[in-house]
Amino acid sequence: MASPTDGKSNSSFILNKPHDVTYQDRPVPSIEQSPHEVLVAVNYTGICGSDVHYWEHGAIGDFIVKDPMVLGHESAGTVVGVGSAVDDLKLGDRVALEPGYPCRRCTRCLEGHYNLCPLMQFAATPPYDGTLTGFWKAPSDFCYKLPDHVSLQEGALIEPLAVAVHIVGKQARVKPGQTVVVMGAGPVGLLCCAVAKAYGASKIVSVDIVESKLRFAREFAATHTYISQRVSPQENAANILKEAGLESAGGADVVIDASGAEPSIQASLHVVRVGGTYVQGGMGKPDITFPIVALCVKEVTVRGSFRYGSGDYRLAIELVSSGKVAVKKLISETVPFTSAEAAFQKVKTGEVIKILIAGPNEKDV
Ligand SMILES: [Zn+2]
Ligand SMILES: [Zn+2]
């Protein structure tokens, strides 16, 4: 009997230890005993800073790669198998994969914050394998059907866009007319600018240390940009407010850090207005010197932001589908699955904004 996986590759891109990667043909996951799951042939995967961090260092904080692990977590693909109880997806559907699966039963899950589930199984976060593989098995409600006019390449960018939706919509709660400063013009920072624009922000200021990134930010979504100088955080903050015409307002309504860099975080607390909101989206050094007096006397609302939760993927797809966020512009290059390591190298050196790996199962959509 012909199987939907016949003739398709289940080659997987595996990290053994830092800078030691191999390809391995792994067994195709079975959904026979999984009525609510689907099997997806992976078509495109974006590479993100966290993937590169594991490749270089073998760990992020307490998450340490002890056994060989498949990398990748930003993927889109085609449904090739459906469990007996699945009624929302069918064979051939093109889907964006949400790559983290919560327990659905704990207090955090039941209160609607499943991204905070202590039992979360997240792709390419040890000990769980990632999506740079031929076939991915997932609960059907964590696979999101792409509208016909949204490509699989765009589908692979829904993951970082969902991160930005969570930061801007859920945590920063940006409202129409507000002014927003985003520290860091990497993919998530750029997507935060775009989501803020979609939410009706009146001014969106992108801040980075690399001029070429700011040039891109201006074309993409920012109304103003500022290149950080080697001066005090207070001075950089004053310059940002001047550059964006925010001096009379006394600061920005919302400041988002998507850099994780200590000087940016420090400047952020001087950029935000009295009574404003600050959201930490970027992760860098675990401990930094933080301007706590500014936080206190300005009565700043501070929130962390971690991955994405209920509704974020759907909204991300809607923003792409309606043309409000042109994720396609972020794709610098697409390389074949066999060149995966070269893609990691390019992300590391910063020569690409977003690089996609095509395959191992190709589809020209
Ligand atoms: Zn990512
Ligand atoms: Zn849970």
Short mmCIF file of C-alpha atoms and ligand atoms in Angstrom, two decimals:
data_model
loop_
_atom_site.label_atom_id
_atom_site.label_comp_id
_atom_site.label_asym_id
_atom_site.label_seq_id
_atom_site.Cartn_x
_atom_site.Cartn_y
_atom_site.Cartn_z
CA MET A 1 0.00 0.00 0.00
CA ALA A 2 1.31 3.45 -0.87
CA SER A 3 2.06 5.63 2.12
CA PRO A 4 1.94 9.46 2.00
CA THR A 5 5.52 9.47 3.21
CA ASP A 6 6.82 7.32 0.33
CA GLY A 7 9.47 9.07 -1.72
CA LYS A 8 9.80 11.83 0.85
CA SER A 9 12.85 12.47 2.97
CA ASN A 10 12.98 12.12 6.71
CA SER A 11 16.50 13.44 6.88
CA SER A 12 17.01 15.43 10.10
CA PHE A 13 19.58 18.12 10.94
CA ILE A 14 21.09 17.19 14.27
CA LEU A 15 23.29 19.00 16.76
CA ASN A 16 25.61 16.56 18.57
CA LYS A 17 27.59 19.18 20.45
CA PRO A 18 28.64 22.77 19.74
CA HIS A 19 29.66 23.15 16.07
CA ASP A 20 29.22 19.41 15.52
CA VAL A 21 26.20 18.72 13.29
CA THR A 22 25.14 15.75 11.18
CA TYR A 23 22.26 14.60 8.99
CA GLN A 24 20.48 11.45 10.04
CA ASP A 25 17.53 9.62 8.55
CA ARG A 26 15.25 9.24 11.54
CA PRO A 27 12.16 7.02 11.72
CA VAL A 28 8.96 8.71 10.51
CA PRO A 29 6.78 9.47 13.57
CA SER A 30 3.58 7.43 13.74
CA ILE A 31 0.17 8.98 14.37
CA GLU A 32 -1.63 5.64 14.48
CA GLN A 33 -2.15 5.86 18.25
CA SER A 34 -2.76 9.64 18.16
CA PRO A 35 -6.33 10.44 17.12
CA HIS A 36 -5.92 14.22 17.59
CA GLU A 37 -2.56 14.57 15.86
CA VAL A 38 -1.43 15.21 12.30
CA LEU A 39 1.75 14.38 10.42
CA VAL A 40 3.26 17.30 8.51
CA ALA A 41 5.95 17.14 5.78
CA VAL A 42 8.24 20.05 6.65
CA ASN A 43 8.79 22.40 3.68
CA TYR A 44 10.44 25.56 5.06
CA THR A 45 12.20 26.44 8.31
CA GLY A 46 13.53 29.81 9.42
CA ILE A 47 16.66 29.98 11.55
CA CYS A 48 16.49 32.02 14.71
CA GLY A 49 19.02 33.37 17.18
CA SER A 50 18.19 30.66 19.72
CA ASP A 51 18.94 27.87 17.21
CA VAL A 52 22.29 29.51 16.48
CA HIS A 53 23.00 29.87 20.20
CA TYR A 54 22.55 26.10 20.72
CA TRP A 55 24.72 25.40 17.67
CA GLU A 56 27.50 27.62 19.02
CA HIS A 57 27.30 27.02 22.77
CA GLY A 58 25.21 23.84 23.25
CA ALA A 59 23.05 25.58 25.88
CA ILE A 60 20.79 28.52 26.69
CA GLY A 61 20.76 29.12 30.43
CA ASP A 62 19.60 25.93 32.15
CA PHE A 63 18.61 24.27 28.87
CA ILE A 64 21.65 22.16 28.03
CA VAL A 65 21.99 19.90 24.97
CA LYS A 66 23.06 16.57 26.50
CA ASP A 67 21.96 14.19 23.74
CA PRO A 68 21.94 14.78 19.98
CA MET A 69 19.03 17.12 19.21
CA VAL A 70 17.28 18.08 15.96
CA LEU A 71 17.48 21.88 15.52
CA GLY A 72 14.85 24.33 14.19
CA HIS A 73 11.45 25.56 15.38
CA GLU A 74 10.14 28.07 12.79
CA SER A 75 8.48 25.83 10.23
CA ALA A 76 5.67 25.44 7.76
CA GLY A 77 4.69 22.33 5.86
CA THR A 78 2.05 20.17 4.25
CA VAL A 79 -0.30 17.78 6.04
CA VAL A 80 0.38 14.19 4.93
CA GLY A 81 -1.42 12.28 7.67
CA VAL A 82 -4.41 12.97 9.94
CA GLY A 83 -5.44 11.19 13.12
CA SER A 84 -8.87 9.55 13.27
CA ALA A 85 -10.44 12.34 15.38
CA VAL A 86 -9.05 15.30 13.43
CA ASP A 87 -11.78 17.24 11.64
CA ASP A 88 -10.19 20.67 11.14
CA LEU A 89 -7.35 19.67 8.80
CA LYS A 90 -7.11 17.41 5.77
CA LEU A 91 -4.38 15.90 3.60
CA GLY A 92 -2.63 18.53 1.49
CA ASP A 93 -3.44 21.48 3.77
CA ARG A 94 -0.54 23.90 4.10
CA VAL A 95 0.09 24.80 7.74
CA ALA A 96 2.26 26.93 10.01
CA LEU A 97 3.55 24.83 12.90
CA GLU A 98 3.30 26.15 16.43
CA PRO A 99 6.31 24.32 17.88
CA GLY A 100 5.58 24.15 21.62
CA TYR A 101 3.09 21.79 23.23
CA PRO A 102 1.81 22.52 26.76
CA CYS A 103 0.24 19.98 29.13
CA ARG A 104 -3.22 21.68 28.90
CA ARG A 105 -4.01 20.62 32.51
CA CYS A 106 -1.90 22.70 34.90
CA THR A 107 -2.98 25.96 36.55
CA ARG A 108 -1.06 28.11 34.05
CA CYS A 109 -2.56 26.24 31.09
CA LEU A 110 -6.09 26.40 32.49
CA GLU A 111 -5.86 30.12 33.22
CA GLY A 112 -4.94 30.69 29.57
CA HIS A 113 -1.19 31.22 29.83
CA TYR A 114 -0.03 28.00 28.25
CA ASN A 115 3.31 29.54 27.23
CA LEU A 116 4.15 29.47 30.95
CA CYS A 117 3.34 25.75 31.34
CA PRO A 118 6.11 24.07 33.36
CA LEU A 119 5.64 20.90 31.31
CA MET A 120 5.96 22.66 27.94
CA GLN A 121 7.58 20.54 25.25
CA PHE A 122 9.16 23.05 22.90
CA ALA A 123 10.91 22.17 19.63
CA ALA A 124 14.70 22.41 19.69
CA THR A 125 14.75 23.18 23.40
CA PRO A 126 16.52 20.24 25.06
CA PRO A 127 15.59 17.48 25.53
CA TYR A 128 13.01 17.95 22.72
CA ASP A 129 13.87 17.61 19.04
CA GLY A 130 13.21 20.44 16.59
CA THR A 131 11.54 20.77 13.22
CA LEU A 132 14.52 20.58 10.81
CA THR A 133 13.32 17.12 9.94
CA GLY A 134 11.26 15.42 7.27
CA PHE A 135 8.07 14.79 9.21
CA TRP A 136 6.67 16.53 12.24
CA LYS A 137 3.93 15.07 14.39
CA ALA A 138 1.77 17.63 16.22
CA PRO A 139 -1.66 18.12 17.79
CA SER A 140 -3.93 19.40 15.01
CA ASP A 141 -4.93 22.51 17.00
CA PHE A 142 -1.27 23.60 17.02
CA CYS A 143 -1.09 23.46 13.21
CA TYR A 144 -2.65 26.52 11.54
CA LYS A 145 -4.01 26.28 8.02
CA LEU A 146 -2.57 29.01 5.79
CA PRO A 147 -4.96 30.98 3.57
CA ASP A 148 -4.45 30.15 -0.14
CA HIS A 149 -2.64 33.42 -0.87
CA VAL A 150 -0.19 33.04 2.03
CA SER A 151 2.90 31.11 0.93
CA LEU A 152 4.69 28.37 2.85
CA GLN A 153 7.73 30.67 3.08
CA GLU A 154 5.54 33.26 4.81
CA GLY A 155 4.17 30.41 6.91
CA ALA A 156 7.66 29.77 8.31
CA LEU A 157 7.75 33.39 9.53
CA ILE A 158 4.54 33.11 11.56
CA GLU A 159 6.56 31.88 14.57
CA PRO A 160 8.71 35.02 15.03
CA LEU A 161 5.69 37.16 14.13
CA ALA A 162 3.70 35.45 16.90
CA VAL A 163 6.51 36.40 19.30
CA ALA A 164 6.06 40.05 18.24
CA VAL A 165 2.25 39.82 18.48
CA HIS A 166 2.61 38.57 22.05
CA ILE A 167 5.03 41.37 22.98
CA VAL A 168 3.15 44.23 21.31
CA GLY A 169 -0.46 43.11 21.71
CA LYS A 170 -0.63 41.10 24.92
CA GLN A 171 2.21 42.47 27.02
CA ALA A 172 2.76 46.07 25.81
CA ARG A 173 -0.96 46.44 24.93
CA VAL A 174 -0.21 49.08 22.30
CA LYS A 175 -3.24 51.20 21.42
CA PRO A 176 -4.01 53.40 18.39
CA GLY A 177 -2.19 56.71 18.54
CA GLN A 178 0.45 55.59 21.01
CA THR A 179 4.16 56.19 20.55
CA VAL A 180 6.42 53.13 20.61
CA VAL A 181 10.20 52.76 20.80
CA VAL A 182 11.68 49.37 19.89
CA MET A 183 15.25 48.62 20.95
CA GLY A 184 16.98 46.22 18.53
CA ALA A 185 16.29 45.81 14.80
CA GLY A 186 16.76 42.06 14.48
CA PRO A 187 13.83 40.00 13.12
CA VAL A 188 11.75 40.22 16.32
CA GLY A 189 12.45 43.95 16.79
CA LEU A 190 11.47 44.63 13.17
CA LEU A 191 8.33 42.55 13.54
CA CYS A 192 7.45 44.44 16.75
CA CYS A 193 7.66 47.68 14.72
CA ALA A 194 5.35 46.18 12.08
CA VAL A 195 2.82 44.91 14.63
CA ALA A 196 2.86 48.29 16.42
CA LYS A 197 2.09 49.92 13.06
CA ALA A 198 -0.75 47.47 12.46
CA TYR A 199 -2.12 48.34 15.92
CA GLY A 200 -2.20 52.01 14.93
CA ALA A 201 0.84 53.39 16.75
CA SER A 202 1.47 56.98 15.64
CA LYS A 203 5.24 56.94 16.02
CA ILE A 204 7.45 53.86 15.86
CA VAL A 205 11.12 54.41 16.62
CA SER A 206 13.61 51.66 15.80
CA VAL A 207 16.92 51.78 17.68
CA ASP A 208 20.02 49.70 16.88
CA ILE A 209 23.80 49.97 16.60
CA VAL A 210 23.91 48.90 12.92
CA GLU A 211 22.95 51.52 10.32
CA SER A 212 22.01 48.98 7.60
CA LYS A 213 19.45 47.42 9.96
CA LEU A 214 17.93 50.84 10.63
CA ARG A 215 17.73 51.55 6.92
CA PHE A 216 15.72 48.36 6.57
CA ALA A 217 13.56 49.28 9.58
CA ARG A 218 12.64 52.61 7.96
CA GLU A 219 11.51 50.89 4.76
CA PHE A 220 9.73 48.16 6.69
CA ALA A 221 7.70 49.83 9.44
CA ALA A 222 9.53 52.43 11.55
CA THR A 223 8.64 56.12 11.32
CA HIS A 224 11.92 57.14 12.99
CA THR A 225 15.28 55.49 13.66
CA TYR A 226 18.19 56.15 15.96
CA ILE A 227 21.68 54.70 15.93
CA SER A 228 22.87 54.13 19.50
CA GLN A 229 26.04 56.00 20.43
CA ARG A 230 28.73 55.13 22.94
CA VAL A 231 27.38 57.63 25.45
CA SER A 232 25.46 57.28 28.70
CA PRO A 233 22.00 55.65 28.61
CA GLN A 234 20.52 59.02 29.64
CA GLU A 235 22.19 60.73 26.67
CA ASN A 236 21.04 58.06 24.21
CA ALA A 237 17.54 58.36 25.67
CA ALA A 238 17.56 62.16 25.28
CA ASN A 239 18.74 61.78 21.67
CA ILE A 240 16.00 59.27 20.88
CA LEU A 241 13.30 61.59 22.24
CA LYS A 242 14.73 64.51 20.26
CA GLU A 243 15.03 62.46 17.05
CA ALA A 244 11.41 61.30 17.30
CA GLY A 245 9.91 64.56 18.56
CA LEU A 246 8.89 63.01 21.85
CA GLU A 247 10.47 65.59 24.16
CA SER A 248 7.30 67.54 24.89
CA ALA A 249 5.43 64.30 25.62
CA GLY A 250 8.11 63.50 28.19
CA GLY A 251 8.89 60.14 26.60
CA ALA A 252 7.34 57.26 24.71
CA ASP A 253 4.10 55.58 25.80
CA VAL A 254 5.61 52.15 25.24
CA VAL A 255 9.21 50.96 25.08
CA ILE A 256 10.03 47.42 23.99
CA ASP A 257 13.45 45.87 24.34
CA ALA A 258 14.05 43.28 21.63
CA SER A 259 17.82 43.35 21.99
CA GLY A 260 18.62 41.98 25.44
CA ALA A 261 21.59 44.37 25.51
CA GLU A 262 22.31 46.08 28.83
CA PRO A 263 22.83 49.63 27.44
CA SER A 264 19.52 49.39 25.52
CA ILE A 265 17.63 48.21 28.58
CA GLN A 266 19.09 51.04 30.61
CA ALA A 267 18.23 53.64 27.97
CA SER A 268 14.69 52.20 27.73
CA LEU A 269 13.84 53.23 31.29
CA HIS A 270 14.89 56.78 30.45
CA VAL A 271 12.94 56.81 27.16
CA VAL A 272 9.62 55.63 28.58
CA ARG A 273 7.28 58.38 29.80
CA VAL A 274 5.92 58.75 33.32
CA GLY A 275 3.23 56.10 33.72
CA GLY A 276 4.34 54.34 30.52
CA THR A 277 4.92 50.66 29.78
CA TYR A 278 8.18 48.77 29.32
CA VAL A 279 8.31 45.22 27.95
CA GLN A 280 11.34 42.96 27.98
CA GLY A 281 11.28 40.74 24.90
CA GLY A 282 14.99 40.21 24.22
CA MET A 283 17.17 37.85 26.19
CA GLY A 284 20.83 38.59 26.80
CA LYS A 285 22.95 38.52 29.95
CA PRO A 286 20.91 37.03 32.81
CA ASP A 287 21.84 39.81 35.25
CA ILE A 288 22.36 43.48 34.51
CA THR A 289 22.46 46.86 36.24
CA PHE A 290 18.91 48.21 35.99
CA PRO A 291 17.78 51.86 36.51
CA ILE A 292 15.40 50.97 39.29
CA VAL A 293 14.89 54.53 40.56
CA ALA A 294 13.61 55.64 37.15
CA LEU A 295 11.28 52.64 37.16
CA CYS A 296 9.94 53.59 40.58
CA VAL A 297 9.53 57.36 40.30
CA LYS A 298 7.97 57.14 36.84
CA GLU A 299 5.68 54.35 38.01
CA VAL A 300 6.51 52.36 34.89
CA THR A 301 4.57 49.19 34.19
CA VAL A 302 7.14 46.49 33.43
CA ARG A 303 6.29 43.16 31.83
CA GLY A 304 8.31 40.25 30.57
CA SER A 305 7.29 38.44 27.41
CA PHE A 306 7.94 34.79 26.64
CA ARG A 307 7.15 33.11 23.33
CA TYR A 308 3.38 33.25 22.53
CA GLY A 309 0.07 32.05 23.82
CA SER A 310 -3.58 31.63 23.05
CA GLY A 311 -4.63 33.45 19.87
CA ASP A 312 -1.19 34.79 18.95
CA TYR A 313 -0.62 32.46 15.99
CA ARG A 314 -4.08 33.15 14.57
CA LEU A 315 -3.56 36.90 14.80
CA ALA A 316 -0.09 36.60 13.24
CA ILE A 317 -1.57 34.73 10.27
CA GLU A 318 -4.35 37.33 9.99
CA LEU A 319 -1.79 40.17 9.92
CA VAL A 320 0.05 38.46 7.04
CA SER A 321 -3.12 37.43 5.24
CA SER A 322 -4.55 40.96 5.31
CA GLY A 323 -1.30 42.49 4.06
CA LYS A 324 -0.71 44.46 7.27
CA VAL A 325 2.66 42.82 7.96
CA ALA A 326 4.83 42.04 4.93
CA VAL A 327 6.87 39.22 6.50
CA LYS A 328 8.19 38.24 3.07
CA LYS A 329 10.45 41.31 3.06
CA LEU A 330 12.44 39.82 5.94
CA ILE A 331 13.53 36.78 3.91
CA SER A 332 17.08 37.51 2.76
CA GLU A 333 17.77 34.10 1.27
CA THR A 334 16.49 30.54 0.96
CA VAL A 335 19.01 27.69 0.99
CA PRO A 336 18.56 23.93 0.44
CA PHE A 337 18.32 21.56 3.42
CA THR A 338 21.76 20.18 2.59
CA SER A 339 23.24 23.65 3.29
CA ALA A 340 21.69 24.02 6.74
CA GLU A 341 24.99 24.61 8.51
CA ALA A 342 25.92 27.42 6.10
CA ALA A 343 22.60 29.06 7.00
CA PHE A 344 23.52 28.95 10.69
CA GLN A 345 26.87 30.55 9.87
CA LYS A 346 25.14 33.38 8.00
CA VAL A 347 22.78 34.13 10.88
CA LYS A 348 25.74 34.18 13.25
CA THR A 349 27.69 36.72 11.18
CA GLY A 350 24.59 38.88 10.82
CA GLU A 351 24.70 39.01 7.01
CA VAL A 352 21.04 38.01 6.69
CA ILE A 353 17.85 39.19 8.36
CA LYS A 354 15.98 35.91 8.03
CA ILE A 355 17.27 32.88 6.19
CA LEU A 356 14.99 29.99 5.28
CA ILE A 357 15.98 26.38 4.80
CA ALA A 358 13.94 24.68 2.07
CA GLY A 359 13.13 21.05 2.69
CA PRO A 360 13.91 18.33 3.29
CA ASN A 361 10.53 17.96 1.55
CA GLU A 362 10.30 20.66 -1.07
CA LYS A 363 7.17 22.31 -2.27
CA ASP A 364 7.10 25.24 -4.68
CA VAL A 365 4.40 27.32 -3.10
ZN ZN B 1 12.54 31.62 16.95
ZN ZN B 2 0.42 23.11 31.56
#
